[in-house]
Coordinates of N, CA and C in Angstrom, one line a residue:
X1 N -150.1 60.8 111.9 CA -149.1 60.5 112.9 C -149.5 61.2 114.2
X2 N -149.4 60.3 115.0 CA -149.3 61.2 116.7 C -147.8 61.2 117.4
X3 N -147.8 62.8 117.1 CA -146.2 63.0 117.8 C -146.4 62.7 119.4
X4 N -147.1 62.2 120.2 CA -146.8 62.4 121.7 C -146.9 61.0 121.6
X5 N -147.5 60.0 120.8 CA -147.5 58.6 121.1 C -146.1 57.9 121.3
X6 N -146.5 57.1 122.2 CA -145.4 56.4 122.5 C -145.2 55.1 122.2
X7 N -144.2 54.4 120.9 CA -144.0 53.5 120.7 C -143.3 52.6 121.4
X8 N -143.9 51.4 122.7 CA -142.6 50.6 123.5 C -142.1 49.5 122.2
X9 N -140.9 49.6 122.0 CA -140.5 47.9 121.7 C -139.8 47.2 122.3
X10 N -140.4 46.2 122.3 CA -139.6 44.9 123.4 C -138.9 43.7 122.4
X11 N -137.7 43.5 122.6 CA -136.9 42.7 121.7 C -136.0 42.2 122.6
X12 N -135.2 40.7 122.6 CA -134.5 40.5 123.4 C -133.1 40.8 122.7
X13 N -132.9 41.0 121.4 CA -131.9 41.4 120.3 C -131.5 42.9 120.7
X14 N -130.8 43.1 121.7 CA -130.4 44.9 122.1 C -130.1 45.7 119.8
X15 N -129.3 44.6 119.3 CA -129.1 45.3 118.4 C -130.2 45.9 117.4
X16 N -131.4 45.1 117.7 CA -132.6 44.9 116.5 C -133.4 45.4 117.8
X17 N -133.7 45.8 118.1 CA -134.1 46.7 119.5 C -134.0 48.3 119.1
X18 N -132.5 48.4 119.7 CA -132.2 49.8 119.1 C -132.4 50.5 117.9
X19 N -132.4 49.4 116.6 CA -132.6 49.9 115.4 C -134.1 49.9 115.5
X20 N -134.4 49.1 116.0 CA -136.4 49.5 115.6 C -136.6 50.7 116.5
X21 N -135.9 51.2 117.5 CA -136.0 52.7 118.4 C -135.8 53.6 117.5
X22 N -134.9 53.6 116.8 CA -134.6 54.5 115.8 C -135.4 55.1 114.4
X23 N -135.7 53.4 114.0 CA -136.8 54.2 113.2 C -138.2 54.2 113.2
X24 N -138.4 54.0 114.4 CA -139.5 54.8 114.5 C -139.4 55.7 115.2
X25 N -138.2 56.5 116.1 CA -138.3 58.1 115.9 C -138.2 58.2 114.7
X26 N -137.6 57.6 113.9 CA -137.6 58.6 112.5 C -139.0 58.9 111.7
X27 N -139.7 57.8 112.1 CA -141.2 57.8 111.6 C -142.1 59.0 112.7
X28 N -141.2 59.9 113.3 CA -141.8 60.9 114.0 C -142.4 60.4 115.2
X29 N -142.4 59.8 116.0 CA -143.0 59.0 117.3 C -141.7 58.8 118.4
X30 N -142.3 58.8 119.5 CA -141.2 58.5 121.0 C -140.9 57.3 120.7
X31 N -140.5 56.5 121.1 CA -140.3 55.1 121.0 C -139.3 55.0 122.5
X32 N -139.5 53.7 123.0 CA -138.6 53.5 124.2 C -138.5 51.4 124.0
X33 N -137.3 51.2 124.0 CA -137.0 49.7 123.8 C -137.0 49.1 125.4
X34 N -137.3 48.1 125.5 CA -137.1 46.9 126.6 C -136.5 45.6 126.2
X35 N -135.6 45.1 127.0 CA -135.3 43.7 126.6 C -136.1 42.9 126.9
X36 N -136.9 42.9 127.7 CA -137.9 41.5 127.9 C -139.3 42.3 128.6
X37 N -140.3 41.4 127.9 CA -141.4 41.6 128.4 C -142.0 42.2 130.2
X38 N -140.9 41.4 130.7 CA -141.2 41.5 132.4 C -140.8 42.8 132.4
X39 N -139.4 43.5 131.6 CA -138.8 44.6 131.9 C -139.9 46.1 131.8
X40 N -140.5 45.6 130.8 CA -141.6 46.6 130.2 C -142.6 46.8 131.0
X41 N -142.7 45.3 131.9 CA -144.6 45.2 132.7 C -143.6 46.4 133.8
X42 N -142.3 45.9 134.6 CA -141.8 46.6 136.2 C -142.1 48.1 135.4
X43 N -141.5 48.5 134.6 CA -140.7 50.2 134.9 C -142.1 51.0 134.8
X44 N -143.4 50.3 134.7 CA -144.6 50.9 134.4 C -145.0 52.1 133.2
X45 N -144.0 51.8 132.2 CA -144.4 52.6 131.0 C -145.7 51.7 130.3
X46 N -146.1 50.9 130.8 CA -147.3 50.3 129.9 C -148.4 51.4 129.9
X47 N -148.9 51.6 131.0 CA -150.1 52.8 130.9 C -149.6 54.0 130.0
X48 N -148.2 54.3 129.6 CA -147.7 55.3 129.0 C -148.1 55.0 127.5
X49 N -148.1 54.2 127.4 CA -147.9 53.3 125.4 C -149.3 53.2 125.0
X50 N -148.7 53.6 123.8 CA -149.8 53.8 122.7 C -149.5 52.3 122.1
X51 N -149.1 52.2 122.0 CA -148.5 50.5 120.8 C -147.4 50.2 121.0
X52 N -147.3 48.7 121.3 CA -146.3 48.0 121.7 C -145.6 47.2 120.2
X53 N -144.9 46.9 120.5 CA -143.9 46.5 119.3 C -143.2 45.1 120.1
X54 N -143.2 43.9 119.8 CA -142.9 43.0 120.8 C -142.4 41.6 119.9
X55 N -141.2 41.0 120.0 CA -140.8 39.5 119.7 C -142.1 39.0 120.1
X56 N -142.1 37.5 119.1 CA -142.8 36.3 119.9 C -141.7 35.6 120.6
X57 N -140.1 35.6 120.5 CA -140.0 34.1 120.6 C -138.3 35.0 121.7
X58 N -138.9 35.1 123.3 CA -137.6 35.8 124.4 C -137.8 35.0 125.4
X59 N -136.5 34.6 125.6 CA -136.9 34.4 126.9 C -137.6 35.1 128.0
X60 N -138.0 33.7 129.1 CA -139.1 34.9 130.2 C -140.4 34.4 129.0
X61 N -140.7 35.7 129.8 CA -142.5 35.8 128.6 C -142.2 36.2 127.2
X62 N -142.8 35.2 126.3 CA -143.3 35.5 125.1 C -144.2 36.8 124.5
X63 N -144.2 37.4 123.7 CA -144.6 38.3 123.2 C -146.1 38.0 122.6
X64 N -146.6 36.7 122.7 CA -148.1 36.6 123.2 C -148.2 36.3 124.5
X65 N -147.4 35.7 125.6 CA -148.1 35.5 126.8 C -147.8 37.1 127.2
X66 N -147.2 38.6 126.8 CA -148.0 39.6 127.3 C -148.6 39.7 126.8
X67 N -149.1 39.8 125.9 CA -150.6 40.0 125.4 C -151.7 39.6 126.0
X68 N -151.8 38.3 126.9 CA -152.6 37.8 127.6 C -152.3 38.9 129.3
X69 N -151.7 39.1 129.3 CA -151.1 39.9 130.5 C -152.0 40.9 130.7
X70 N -151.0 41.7 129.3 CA -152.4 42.9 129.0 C -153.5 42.7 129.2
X71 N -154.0 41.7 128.4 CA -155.7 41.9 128.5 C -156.0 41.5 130.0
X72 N -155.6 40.9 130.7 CA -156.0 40.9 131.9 C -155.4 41.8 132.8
X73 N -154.8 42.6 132.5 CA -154.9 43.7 133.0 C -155.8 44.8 132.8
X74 N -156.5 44.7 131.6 CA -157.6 45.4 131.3 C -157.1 46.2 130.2
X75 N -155.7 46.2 129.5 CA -155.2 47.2 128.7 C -155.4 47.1 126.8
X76 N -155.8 48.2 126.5 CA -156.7 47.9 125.0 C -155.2 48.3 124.3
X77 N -154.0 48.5 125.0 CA -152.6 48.6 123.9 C -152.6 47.8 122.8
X78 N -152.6 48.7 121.8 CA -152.3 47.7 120.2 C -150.7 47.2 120.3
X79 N -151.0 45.6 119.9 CA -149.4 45.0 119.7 C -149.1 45.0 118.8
X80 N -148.0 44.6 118.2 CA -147.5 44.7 116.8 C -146.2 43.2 117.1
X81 N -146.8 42.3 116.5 CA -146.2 41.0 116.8 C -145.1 40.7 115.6
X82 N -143.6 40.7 116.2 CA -142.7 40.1 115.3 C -142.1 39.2 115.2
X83 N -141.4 38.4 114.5 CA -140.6 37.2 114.4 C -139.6 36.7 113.5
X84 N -138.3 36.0 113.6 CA -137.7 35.7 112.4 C -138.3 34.4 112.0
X85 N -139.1 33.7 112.7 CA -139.2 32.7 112.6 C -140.4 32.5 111.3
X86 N -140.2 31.1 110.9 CA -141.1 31.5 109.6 C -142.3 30.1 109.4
X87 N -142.4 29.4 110.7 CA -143.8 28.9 111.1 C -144.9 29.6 110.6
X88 N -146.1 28.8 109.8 CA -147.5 29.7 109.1 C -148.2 29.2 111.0
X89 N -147.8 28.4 111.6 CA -148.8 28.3 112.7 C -148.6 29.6 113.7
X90 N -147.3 30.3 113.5 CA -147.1 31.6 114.3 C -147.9 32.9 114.2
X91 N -148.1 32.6 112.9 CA -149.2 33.8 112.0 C -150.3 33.7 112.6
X92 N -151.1 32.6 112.4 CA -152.0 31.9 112.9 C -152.3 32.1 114.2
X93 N -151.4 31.8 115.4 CA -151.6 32.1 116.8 C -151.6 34.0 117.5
X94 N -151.0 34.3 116.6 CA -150.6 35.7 116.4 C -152.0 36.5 116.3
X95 N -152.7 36.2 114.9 CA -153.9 36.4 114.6 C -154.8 36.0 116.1
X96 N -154.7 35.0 116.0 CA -156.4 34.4 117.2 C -155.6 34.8 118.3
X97 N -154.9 35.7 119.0 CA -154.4 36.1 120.1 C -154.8 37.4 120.2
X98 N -154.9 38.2 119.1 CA -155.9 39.4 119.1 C -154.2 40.0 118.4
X99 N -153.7 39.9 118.1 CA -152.3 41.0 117.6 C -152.7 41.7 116.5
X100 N -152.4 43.1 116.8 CA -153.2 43.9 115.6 C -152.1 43.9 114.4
X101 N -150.8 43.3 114.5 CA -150.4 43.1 113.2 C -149.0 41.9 113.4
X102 N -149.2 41.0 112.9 CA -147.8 40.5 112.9 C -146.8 40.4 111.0
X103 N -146.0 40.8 111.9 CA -144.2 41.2 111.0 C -143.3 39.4 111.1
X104 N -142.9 39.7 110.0 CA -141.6 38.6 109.6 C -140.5 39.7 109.8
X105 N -139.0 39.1 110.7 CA -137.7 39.8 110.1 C -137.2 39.6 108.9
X106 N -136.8 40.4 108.5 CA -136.4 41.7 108.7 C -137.7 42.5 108.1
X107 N -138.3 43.5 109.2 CA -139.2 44.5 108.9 C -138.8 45.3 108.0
X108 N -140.2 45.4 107.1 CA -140.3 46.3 105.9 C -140.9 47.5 107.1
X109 N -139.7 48.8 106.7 CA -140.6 49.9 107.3 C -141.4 50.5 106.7
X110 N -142.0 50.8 105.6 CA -143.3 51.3 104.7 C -144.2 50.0 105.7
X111 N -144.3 48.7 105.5 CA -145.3 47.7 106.6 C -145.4 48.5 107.8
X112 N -144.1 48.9 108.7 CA -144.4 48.9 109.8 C -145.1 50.0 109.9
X113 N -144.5 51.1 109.1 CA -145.4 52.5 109.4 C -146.9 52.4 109.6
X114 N -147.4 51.5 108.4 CA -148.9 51.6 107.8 C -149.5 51.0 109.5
X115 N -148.7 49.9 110.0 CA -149.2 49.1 110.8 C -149.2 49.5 112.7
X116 N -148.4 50.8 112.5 CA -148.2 51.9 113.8 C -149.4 53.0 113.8
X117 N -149.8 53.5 112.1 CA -150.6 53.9 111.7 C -152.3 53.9 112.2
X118 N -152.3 52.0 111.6 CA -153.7 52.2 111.7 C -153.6 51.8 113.8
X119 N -152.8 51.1 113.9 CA -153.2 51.1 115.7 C -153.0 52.4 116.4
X120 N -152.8 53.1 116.0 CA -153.1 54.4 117.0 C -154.4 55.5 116.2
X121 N -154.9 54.7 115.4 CA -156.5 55.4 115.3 C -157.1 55.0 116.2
X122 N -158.2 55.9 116.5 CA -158.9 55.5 117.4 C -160.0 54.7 116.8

């Protein structure tokens, strides 16, 4: 675990937001939630984040069009791609988009740990 890393999650669900803030402090990590993608790019905590935690499916930008964001911005941030939705093509796009892990709702936290885990090795 890296105690100084900073986990962003971006959710457009304030309730499912806050609860993934939570446990991942509890998993020993900072964590800071955003409601939308754009909210995350303004307040410039992106250079701050170790690993992003991000919906696919919010209004505004999708949680792969920042991933495209990112990389053109030049940022090697590990994502962590979530969804309730239960499309195998979402998996699929998730993967060839470069997402270092995509999650079905409701998140298994043992998953999510392992998956916070391996993106903040170097």
């Amino acid at each position: 675990m890296v105690a100084e890393a900073l986990i962003s999650i971006i959710d457009d669900d304030l309730s499912l937001q806050s609860a993934l803030v939570r446990l991942v402090r509890s998993l020993g990590y900072s964590a800071r939630g955003f409601a939308s993608a754009e909210e995350f790019l303004e307040t410039g905590f992106m250079p701050k984040s170790s690993c992003v935690i991000t919906d696919i499916h919010m209004p505004g930008m999708s949680g792969i069009d920042l991933m495209r964001v990112l990389e053109k911005r030049g940022s090697c941030i590990p994502v962590i791609l979530i969804t309730a939705r239960t499309e195998t093509v979402l998996e699929e796009n998730a993967v060839a988009s470069g997402a270092h892990c995509f999650l079905r709702k409701p998140i298994d936290t043992e998953v999510l740990s392992v998956c916070i885990e391996r993106a903040l090795k170097p």
